[in-house]
Amino acid sequence: IINRGDSFRRRRSRSSSLAPVSPMHPRNAMAALNGGGGGGSSLGLGSNYNGGGSTNGFAESSAQDNHQPVEFYRVEMLGSQGVGKQALVSQFRTSDCINAYDGPECDEAEQNVSIILNGTESELKFLTGNPDSKEELEQADAFLVVYSCIDKESFTRAKQILSRLQDMDLLRHRPTILVANKIDLARSRAVSAQDGKCVACTFGAKFIEVSVGINHNCDELLAGTLTQIRLKKDHNLLQGPRDGSSPAHWYKSRSVMLASMKARQMLTWILGKEDSKFKHCENLQVL
């Protein structure tokens, strides 16, 4: 019995493809299985596979995959306990809604997610251990600072983490995203989106609101994290190495920046029009 209502897609174990993949009709897939006789547990159904009755299509697809370099990056998930860091990473690993509020918590401090973005495969290692030493933090390629929008204390903790990373001079060459989780609990909201944007702009970070409970903006955050890493990597290569002893005035005094952001926030409330700097911090596709 062949179900003609669905189509097969090439899928890797524990990977999320963010690029379009050409579908294959079930008849072609069954013909390949019957004619090939190879029978493995994973099938490399590439987009150039012609659906013939031999295994040449599978071998060619596998060979092409092996020749593609895989980029590896480390992403530190920082924030208070209970804000949903591990649940967020678990949501990254699946395309289905995991209903994080009812599901069991994951105790893994490291989880890998493989994704394909713009035709290039990358593997992100998400770490949720909250390291204390600068040496461990320096190994990260990006930071996701997570807080709960229904918990002011977690927001205060997020600001402290950003301040600490800035004092360590770790924000200049690494992308940082301030993530507000649990926005589906609108009636219990304690931190506004404008407050989050204000803090993100103060530290030169990006900002996004997500909800793991209803799988809102999780895919956008995953793709945006990888995009920010690649953009920052290219930007650092263009700028070249700098002397670590000189801060190069890449940011102003925190008090001055915070006062400036507060003034922009006040103008937003008065004029009813969002400031362009706040809009820019929400765009994860540009630096």
XYZ file of C-alpha atoms in Angstrom:
287
model
C 0.000 0.000 0.000
C 1.430 3.356 -1.042
C 0.151 6.503 0.594
C 0.104 9.090 -2.175
C -0.877 11.923 0.129
C 2.601 12.473 1.556
C 6.062 12.963 0.156
C 9.427 11.875 1.473
C 11.974 14.440 2.593
C 15.627 13.902 3.320
C 16.072 14.151 7.089
C 19.143 13.778 9.285
C 19.143 12.552 12.822
C 18.706 15.422 15.297
C 18.956 18.054 12.576
C 16.776 20.925 11.491
C 16.871 21.922 7.839
C 16.216 25.597 7.332
C 16.630 25.349 3.565
C 14.034 24.008 1.099
C 14.441 20.345 0.194
C 12.960 18.856 -2.963
C 10.215 16.337 -2.133
C 10.243 12.791 -3.494
C 7.130 10.916 -4.441
C 6.543 7.683 -2.471
C 6.523 5.645 -5.713
C 10.089 6.712 -6.511
C 11.207 6.017 -2.981
C 9.651 2.534 -3.015
C 11.265 1.831 -6.372
C 14.625 2.806 -4.976
C 14.155 0.559 -1.963
C 13.002 -2.416 -4.012
C 15.666 -2.038 -6.671
C 18.613 -1.118 -4.487
C 18.475 -3.924 -1.972
C 20.735 -1.893 0.278
C 18.389 -1.594 3.218
C 20.111 0.720 5.801
C 18.568 2.456 8.782
C 19.084 5.927 7.283
C 18.448 6.893 3.683
C 20.262 9.789 2.018
C 17.523 11.102 -0.240
C 19.241 14.014 -1.934
C 17.523 16.591 -4.101
C 19.408 15.351 -7.244
C 18.330 11.753 -6.742
C 16.517 10.624 -9.907
C 14.399 7.907 -8.318
C 16.014 5.090 -10.316
C 16.214 1.465 -9.341
C 19.891 1.357 -8.375
C 21.888 2.547 -5.388
C 23.967 5.001 -7.418
C 21.676 7.858 -6.403
C 22.150 7.104 -2.723
C 25.925 6.757 -3.029
C 26.205 10.000 -4.987
C 24.126 11.884 -2.433
C 26.154 10.487 0.467
C 29.407 11.389 -1.256
C 28.241 14.954 -1.765
C 27.243 15.230 1.898
C 30.643 13.952 3.010
C 32.425 16.604 0.938
C 30.496 19.469 2.503
C 32.343 20.945 5.494
C 30.376 21.185 8.726
C 30.827 24.282 10.867
C 30.935 23.770 14.653
C 30.008 26.545 17.083
C 29.535 26.795 20.851
C 26.599 28.775 22.215
C 26.388 29.589 25.932
C 22.849 29.741 27.354
C 22.968 32.051 30.370
C 20.243 33.070 32.794
C 18.442 32.251 36.025
C 17.041 28.822 36.781
C 13.510 28.200 35.617
C 13.533 30.618 32.678
C 13.401 27.761 30.138
C 16.955 27.465 28.815
C 16.977 23.686 28.502
C 13.397 23.598 27.253
C 14.361 26.088 24.561
C 17.241 23.915 23.374
C 14.950 20.872 23.384
C 12.536 22.813 21.181
C 15.395 23.591 18.795
C 15.855 19.846 18.285
C 12.338 19.175 17.021
C 9.855 20.730 14.616
C 6.916 19.817 16.858
C 5.630 21.744 19.853
C 6.986 19.951 22.931
C 4.510 21.572 25.358
C 7.405 22.516 27.629
C 5.258 23.431 30.623
C 3.959 19.876 30.999
C 6.906 17.859 29.677
C 9.815 16.449 31.705
C 12.863 18.645 32.151
C 16.118 17.715 30.451
C 19.211 17.605 32.645
C 21.770 17.573 29.816
C 24.206 20.462 30.147
C 25.258 20.094 26.491
C 22.979 19.479 23.526
C 23.907 19.561 19.840
C 21.651 20.822 17.069
C 22.560 20.387 13.390
C 20.932 22.764 10.926
C 21.294 23.668 7.259
C 21.096 27.393 6.560
C 21.670 28.906 3.109
C 22.977 25.580 1.837
C 25.673 25.247 4.516
C 25.420 22.741 7.340
C 26.418 23.815 10.831
C 26.335 22.160 14.231
C 25.587 24.283 17.278
C 26.522 23.015 20.720
C 24.270 24.653 23.304
C 25.669 24.724 26.843
C 23.414 25.502 29.804
C 25.866 25.035 32.668
C 26.294 28.757 33.541
C 30.125 28.708 33.713
C 31.795 31.104 36.128
C 35.317 31.301 34.732
C 36.313 33.665 31.954
C 38.285 30.869 30.294
C 35.128 28.828 29.752
C 33.167 31.833 28.533
C 35.921 32.766 26.076
C 35.414 29.445 24.282
C 31.876 30.425 23.305
C 31.062 31.709 19.829
C 27.796 33.343 20.946
C 25.753 34.090 24.059
C 22.021 33.700 24.581
C 20.989 35.497 27.775
C 17.526 34.236 28.696
C 15.013 35.667 31.152
C 11.324 35.150 31.855
C 9.053 38.079 31.053
C 6.876 37.106 34.052
C 9.798 37.250 36.502
C 11.471 40.598 37.225
C 14.257 38.940 39.197
C 15.306 36.900 36.166
C 15.353 40.136 34.134
C 17.590 41.767 36.734
C 19.834 38.708 36.626
C 20.022 38.963 32.826
C 21.198 42.578 33.108
C 23.862 41.501 35.599
C 25.070 38.786 33.220
C 25.317 41.244 30.331
C 27.211 43.679 32.538
C 29.635 40.950 33.582
C 30.232 39.851 29.988
C 30.884 43.451 29.012
C 33.347 43.926 31.869
C 35.178 40.811 30.642
C 35.308 42.335 27.131
C 33.470 39.313 25.715
C 30.702 41.160 23.867
C 32.855 42.961 21.332
C 33.698 39.984 19.115
C 30.818 37.637 19.981
C 27.137 38.018 19.087
C 24.810 38.263 22.072
C 21.034 37.876 22.028
C 18.775 38.826 24.925
C 15.883 36.338 24.905
C 12.564 36.995 26.654
C 10.744 33.695 27.206
C 7.167 32.834 28.250
C 5.476 35.699 26.400
C 2.382 33.516 26.014
C 1.634 34.194 29.701
C 0.488 37.716 28.843
C -1.647 38.248 31.947
C 1.338 37.574 34.207
C 3.820 39.710 32.257
C 6.094 41.729 34.541
C 8.704 42.947 32.021
C 7.633 44.854 28.919
C 9.146 44.350 25.495
C 10.363 47.960 25.513
C 12.325 47.336 28.723
C 13.984 44.331 27.106
C 14.897 46.289 23.969
C 16.265 49.130 26.083
C 18.639 46.782 27.920
C 19.651 44.989 24.714
C 20.522 48.268 22.981
C 22.457 49.435 26.039
C 24.818 46.469 25.727
C 24.848 46.303 21.924
C 22.936 43.014 21.910
C 20.048 41.704 19.845
C 16.595 41.103 21.310
C 13.811 38.624 20.665
C 10.690 37.451 22.494
C 9.873 33.739 22.342
C 7.573 31.196 23.896
C 8.735 27.627 24.228
C 5.283 26.638 25.485
C 3.607 27.421 22.155
C 6.732 27.215 19.958
C 6.663 30.916 19.067
C 9.766 32.431 17.427
C 11.930 29.439 18.421
C 12.919 28.627 14.835
C 13.576 32.313 14.190
C 15.891 32.407 17.196
C 17.769 29.298 16.072
C 18.300 30.607 12.542
C 19.096 34.082 13.865
C 21.719 32.736 16.255
C 23.589 30.998 13.451
C 23.217 34.044 11.190
C 24.639 36.326 13.880
C 27.603 33.988 14.410
C 28.425 33.966 10.707
C 27.994 37.734 10.323
C 30.143 38.456 13.366
C 32.793 36.027 12.169
C 33.005 37.768 8.784
C 33.014 41.182 10.466
C 35.899 40.203 12.748
C 37.898 38.909 9.773
C 37.428 42.192 7.926
C 38.474 44.256 10.928
C 41.498 42.107 11.674
C 43.116 41.463 15.069
C 43.178 44.219 17.649
C 45.286 44.851 20.664
C 43.434 43.418 23.625
C 44.778 46.134 25.895
C 42.809 48.891 24.134
C 39.013 48.760 24.205
C 38.886 50.807 20.945
C 35.838 52.699 22.261
C 33.460 50.091 20.884
C 30.881 51.099 23.483
C 30.219 54.126 25.614
C 29.770 54.299 29.349
C 26.900 52.093 30.507
C 25.309 54.947 32.411
C 25.407 57.188 29.333
C 24.029 54.452 27.076
C 21.285 53.559 29.536
C 20.244 57.202 29.857
C 20.174 57.497 26.074
C 18.026 54.380 25.727
C 15.644 55.596 28.430
C 15.245 58.877 26.550
C 14.514 56.995 23.329
C 12.026 54.829 25.199
C 10.257 57.919 26.556
C 10.020 59.420 23.076
C 8.548 56.150 21.849
C 5.824 56.345 24.472
C 5.097 60.015 23.720
C 5.178 59.896 19.917
C 3.744 56.415 19.582
C 6.411 55.511 17.012
C 9.143 53.005 17.750
C 12.714 54.217 17.550
C 14.800 52.858 14.670
C 17.489 51.637 17.082
C 14.931 49.480 18.883
C 13.745 48.044 15.568
C 17.315 47.273 14.556
C 18.017 45.277 17.704
C 15.147 42.929 16.804
C 16.534 42.156 13.347
C 18.638 39.011 13.720
C 19.603 39.001 10.036
C 21.950 42.003 10.330
C 24.681 42.957 12.785
